[in-house]
PDB file of C-alpha atoms in Angstrom:
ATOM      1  CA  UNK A   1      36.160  10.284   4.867  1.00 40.00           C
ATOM      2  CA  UNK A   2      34.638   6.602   4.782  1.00 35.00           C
ATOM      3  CA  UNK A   3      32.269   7.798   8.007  1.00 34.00           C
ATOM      4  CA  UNK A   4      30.863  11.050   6.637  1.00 29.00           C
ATOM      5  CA  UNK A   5      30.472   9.145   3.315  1.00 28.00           C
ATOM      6  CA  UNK A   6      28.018   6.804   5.780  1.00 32.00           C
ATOM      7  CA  UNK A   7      26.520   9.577   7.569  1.00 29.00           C
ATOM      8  CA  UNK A   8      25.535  11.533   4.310  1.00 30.00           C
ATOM      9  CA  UNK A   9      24.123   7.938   2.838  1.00 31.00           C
ATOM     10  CA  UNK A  10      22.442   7.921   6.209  1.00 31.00           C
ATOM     11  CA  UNK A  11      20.722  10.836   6.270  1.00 33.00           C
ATOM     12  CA  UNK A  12      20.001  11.174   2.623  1.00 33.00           C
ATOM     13  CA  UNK A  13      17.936   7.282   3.287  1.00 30.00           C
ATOM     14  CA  UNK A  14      16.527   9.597   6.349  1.00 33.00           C
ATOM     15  CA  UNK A  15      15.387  12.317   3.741  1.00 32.00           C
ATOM     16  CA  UNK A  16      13.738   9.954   1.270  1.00 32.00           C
ATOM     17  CA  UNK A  17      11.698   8.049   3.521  1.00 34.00           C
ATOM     18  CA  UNK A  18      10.416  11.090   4.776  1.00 33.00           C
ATOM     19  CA  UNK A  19       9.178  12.074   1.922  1.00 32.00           C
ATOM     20  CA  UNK A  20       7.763   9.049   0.754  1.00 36.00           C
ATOM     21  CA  UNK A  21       5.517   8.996   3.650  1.00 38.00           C
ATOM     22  CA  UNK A  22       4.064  12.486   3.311  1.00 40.00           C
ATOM     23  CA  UNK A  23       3.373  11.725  -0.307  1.00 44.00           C
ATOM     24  CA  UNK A  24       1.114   8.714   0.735  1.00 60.00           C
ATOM     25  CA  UNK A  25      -1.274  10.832   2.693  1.00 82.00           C
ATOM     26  CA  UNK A  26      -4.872   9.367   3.048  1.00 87.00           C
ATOM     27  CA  UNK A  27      -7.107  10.410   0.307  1.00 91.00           C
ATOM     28  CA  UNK A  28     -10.254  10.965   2.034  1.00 92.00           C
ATOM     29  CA  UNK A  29     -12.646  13.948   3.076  1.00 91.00           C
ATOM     30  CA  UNK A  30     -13.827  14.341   7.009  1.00 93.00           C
ATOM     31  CA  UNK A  31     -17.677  14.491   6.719  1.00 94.00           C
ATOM     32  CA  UNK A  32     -20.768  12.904   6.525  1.00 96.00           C
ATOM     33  CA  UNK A  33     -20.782   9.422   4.233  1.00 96.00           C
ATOM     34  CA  UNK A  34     -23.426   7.665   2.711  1.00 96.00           C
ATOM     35  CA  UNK A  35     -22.460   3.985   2.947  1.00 95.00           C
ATOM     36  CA  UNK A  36     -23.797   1.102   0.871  1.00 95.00           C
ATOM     37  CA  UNK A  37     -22.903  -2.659   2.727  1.00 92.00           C
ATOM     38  CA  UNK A  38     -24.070  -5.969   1.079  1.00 93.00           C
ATOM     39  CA  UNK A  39     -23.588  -9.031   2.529  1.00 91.00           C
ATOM     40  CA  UNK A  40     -22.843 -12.294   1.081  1.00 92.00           C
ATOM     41  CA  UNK A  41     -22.432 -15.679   2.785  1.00 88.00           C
ATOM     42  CA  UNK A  42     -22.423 -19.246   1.366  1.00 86.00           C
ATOM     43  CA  UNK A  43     -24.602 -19.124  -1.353  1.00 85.00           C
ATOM     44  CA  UNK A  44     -27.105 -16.043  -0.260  1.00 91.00           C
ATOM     45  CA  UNK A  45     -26.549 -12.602  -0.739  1.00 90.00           C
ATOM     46  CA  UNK A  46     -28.634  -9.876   1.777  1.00 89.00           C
ATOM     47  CA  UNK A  47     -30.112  -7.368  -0.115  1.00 92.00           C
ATOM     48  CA  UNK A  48     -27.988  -3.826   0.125  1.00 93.00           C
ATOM     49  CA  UNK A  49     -28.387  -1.372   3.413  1.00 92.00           C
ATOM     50  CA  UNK A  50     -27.431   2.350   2.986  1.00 94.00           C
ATOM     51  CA  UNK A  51     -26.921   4.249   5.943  1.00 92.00           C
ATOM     52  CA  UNK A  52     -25.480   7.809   6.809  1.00 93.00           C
ATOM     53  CA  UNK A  53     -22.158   8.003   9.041  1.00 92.00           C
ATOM     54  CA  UNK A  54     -19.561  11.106  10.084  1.00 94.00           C
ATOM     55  CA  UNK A  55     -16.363   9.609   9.095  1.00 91.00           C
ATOM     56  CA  UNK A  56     -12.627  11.795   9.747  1.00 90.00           C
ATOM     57  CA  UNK A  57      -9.196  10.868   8.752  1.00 87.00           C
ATOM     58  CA  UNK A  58      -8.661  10.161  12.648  1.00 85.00           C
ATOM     59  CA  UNK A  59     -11.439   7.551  12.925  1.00 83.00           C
ATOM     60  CA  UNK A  60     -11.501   6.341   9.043  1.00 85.00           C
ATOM     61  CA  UNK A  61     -13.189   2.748   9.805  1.00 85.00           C
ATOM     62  CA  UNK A  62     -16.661   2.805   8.733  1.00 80.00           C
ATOM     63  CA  UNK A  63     -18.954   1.264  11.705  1.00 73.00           C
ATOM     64  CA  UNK A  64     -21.431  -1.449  10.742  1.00 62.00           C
ATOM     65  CA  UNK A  65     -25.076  -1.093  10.640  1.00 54.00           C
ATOM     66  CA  UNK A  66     -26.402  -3.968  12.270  1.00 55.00           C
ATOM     67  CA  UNK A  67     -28.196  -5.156  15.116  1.00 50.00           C
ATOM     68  CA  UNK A  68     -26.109  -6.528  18.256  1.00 50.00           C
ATOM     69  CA  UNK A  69     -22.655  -5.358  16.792  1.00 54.00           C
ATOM     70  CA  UNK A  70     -22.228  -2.095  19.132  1.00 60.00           C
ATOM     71  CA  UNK A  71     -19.752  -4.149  21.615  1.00 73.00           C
ATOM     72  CA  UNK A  72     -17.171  -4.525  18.826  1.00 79.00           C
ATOM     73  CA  UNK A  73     -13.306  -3.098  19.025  1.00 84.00           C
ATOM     74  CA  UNK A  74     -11.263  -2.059  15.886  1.00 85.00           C
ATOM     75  CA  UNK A  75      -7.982  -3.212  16.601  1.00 88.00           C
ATOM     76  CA  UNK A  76      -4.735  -3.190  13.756  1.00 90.00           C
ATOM     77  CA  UNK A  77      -5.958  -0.134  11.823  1.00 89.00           C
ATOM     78  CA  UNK A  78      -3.240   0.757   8.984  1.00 92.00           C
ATOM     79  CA  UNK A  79      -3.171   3.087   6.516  1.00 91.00           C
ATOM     80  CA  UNK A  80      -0.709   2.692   3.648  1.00 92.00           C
ATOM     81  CA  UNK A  81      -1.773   5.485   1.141  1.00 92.00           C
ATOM     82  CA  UNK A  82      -4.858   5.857   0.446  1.00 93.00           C
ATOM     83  CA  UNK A  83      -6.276   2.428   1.493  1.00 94.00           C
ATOM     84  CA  UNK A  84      -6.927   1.573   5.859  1.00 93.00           C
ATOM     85  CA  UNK A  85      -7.138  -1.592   7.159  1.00 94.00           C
ATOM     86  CA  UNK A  86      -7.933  -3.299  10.245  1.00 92.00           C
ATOM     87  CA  UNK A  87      -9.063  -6.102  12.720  1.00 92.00           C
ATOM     88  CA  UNK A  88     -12.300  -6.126  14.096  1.00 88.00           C
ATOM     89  CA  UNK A  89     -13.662  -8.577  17.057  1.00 88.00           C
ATOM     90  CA  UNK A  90     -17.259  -8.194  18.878  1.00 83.00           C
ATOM     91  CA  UNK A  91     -18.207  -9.894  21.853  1.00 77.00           C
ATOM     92  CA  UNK A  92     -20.594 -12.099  23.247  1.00 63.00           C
ATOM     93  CA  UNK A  93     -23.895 -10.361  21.949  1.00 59.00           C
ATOM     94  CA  UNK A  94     -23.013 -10.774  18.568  1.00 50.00           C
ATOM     95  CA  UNK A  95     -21.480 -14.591  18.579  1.00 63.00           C
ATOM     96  CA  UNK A  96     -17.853 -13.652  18.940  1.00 80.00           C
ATOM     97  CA  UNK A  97     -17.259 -12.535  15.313  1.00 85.00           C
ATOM     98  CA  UNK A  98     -14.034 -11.685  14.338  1.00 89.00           C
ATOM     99  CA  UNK A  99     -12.903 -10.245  10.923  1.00 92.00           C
ATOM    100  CA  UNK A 100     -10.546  -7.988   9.088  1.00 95.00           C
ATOM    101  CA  UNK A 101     -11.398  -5.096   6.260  1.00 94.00           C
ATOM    102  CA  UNK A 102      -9.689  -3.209   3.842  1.00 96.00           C
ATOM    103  CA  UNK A 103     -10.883   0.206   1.988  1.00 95.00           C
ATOM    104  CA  UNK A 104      -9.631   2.431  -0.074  1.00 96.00           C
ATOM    105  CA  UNK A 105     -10.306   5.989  -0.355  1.00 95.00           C
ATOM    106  CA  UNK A 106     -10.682   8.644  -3.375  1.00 95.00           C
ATOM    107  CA  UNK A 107     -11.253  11.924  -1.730  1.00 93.00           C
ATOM    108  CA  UNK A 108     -14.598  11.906  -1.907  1.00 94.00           C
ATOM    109  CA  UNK A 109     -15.389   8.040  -2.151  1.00 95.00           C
ATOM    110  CA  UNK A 110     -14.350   4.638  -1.443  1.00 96.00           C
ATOM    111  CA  UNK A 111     -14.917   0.736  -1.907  1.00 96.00           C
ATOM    112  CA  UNK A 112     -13.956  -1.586  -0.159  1.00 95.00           C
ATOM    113  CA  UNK A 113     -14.786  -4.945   1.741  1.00 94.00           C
ATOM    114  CA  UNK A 114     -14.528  -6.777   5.374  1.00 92.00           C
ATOM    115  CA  UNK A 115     -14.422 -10.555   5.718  1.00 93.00           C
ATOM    116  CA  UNK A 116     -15.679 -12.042   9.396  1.00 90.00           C
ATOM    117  CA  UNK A 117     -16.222 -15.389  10.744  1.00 90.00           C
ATOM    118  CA  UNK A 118     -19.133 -15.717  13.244  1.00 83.00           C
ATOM    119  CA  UNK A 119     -20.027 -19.248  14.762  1.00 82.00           C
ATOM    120  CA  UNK A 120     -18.181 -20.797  11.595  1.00 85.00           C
ATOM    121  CA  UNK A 121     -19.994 -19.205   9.000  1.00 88.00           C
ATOM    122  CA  UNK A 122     -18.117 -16.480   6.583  1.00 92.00           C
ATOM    123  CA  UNK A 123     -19.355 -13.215   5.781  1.00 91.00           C
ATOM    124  CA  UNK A 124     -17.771 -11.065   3.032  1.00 93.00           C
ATOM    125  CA  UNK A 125     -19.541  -7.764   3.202  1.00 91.00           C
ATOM    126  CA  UNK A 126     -18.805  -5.286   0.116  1.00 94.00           C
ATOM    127  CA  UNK A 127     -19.131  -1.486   0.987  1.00 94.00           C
ATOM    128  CA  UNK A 128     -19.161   1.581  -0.500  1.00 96.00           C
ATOM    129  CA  UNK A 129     -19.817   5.520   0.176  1.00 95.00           C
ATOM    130  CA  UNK A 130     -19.583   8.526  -0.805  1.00 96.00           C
ATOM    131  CA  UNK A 131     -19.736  11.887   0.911  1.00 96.00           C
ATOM    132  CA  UNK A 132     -22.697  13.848   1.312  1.00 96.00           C
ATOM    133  CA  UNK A 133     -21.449  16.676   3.332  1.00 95.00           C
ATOM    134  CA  UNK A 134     -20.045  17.702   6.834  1.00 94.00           C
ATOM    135  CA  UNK A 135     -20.625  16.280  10.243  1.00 91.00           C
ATOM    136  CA  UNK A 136     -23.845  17.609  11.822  1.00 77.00           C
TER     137      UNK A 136
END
């Protein structure tokens, strides 16, 4: 009696955990994004950049928009909900940066912000998007 009573406990834990993760489905739409990034580093803040990117549930990092940054790797992505975060590091050509960001989706939009250390300076770069439409 004692073991089923364990097995049923079991399997009931099983059940709710299962469920629990298919409620916490990423809120996000595949398609083209408009994304807004601003910089900010000790003291100065770079004026805003807006630039147009196809983003799915299956690659859900936005890429950055700048110069010398096409050698990096996204590394740690995890998505709890509605909100993905990650590691990033880039190599050589763009003076070994490493960071980590966090956004969070809703459906159609998100905010969110990465944080990256590059030759001891700290950059906190705030984004934001929207979608515009599908892939082309």
């Amino acid at each position: 009696m004692v073991k089923w009573l364990g097995v049923w406990i079991l399997m009931g834990l099983v059940s709710l955990c299962g469920t629990v993760y298919a409620g916490s489905e990423l809120n996000m739409q595949d398609g083209m994004w408009e994304i807004t990034s601003q910089v900010k580093m000790q003291g100065m803040t770079i004026p805003p950049m807006t630039f147009s990117q196809c983003i799915t549930k299956d690659n859900a990092v936005p890429k950055t928009n700048s110069p010398g940054q096409d050698d990096c790797t996204v590394s740690d992505m995890k998505t709890i909900g509605s909100t993905v975060s990650w590691s990033v590091v880039c190599g050589e050509q763009a003076g070994n940066m490493k960071g980590k960001g966090k956004i969070t989706y809703h459906g159609d939009r998100f905010e969110g912000e990465m944080t990256t250390e590059q030759m001891g300076m700290v950059m906190v770069t705030e984004m934001s998007g929207r979608r515009t439409g599908s892939c082309q």
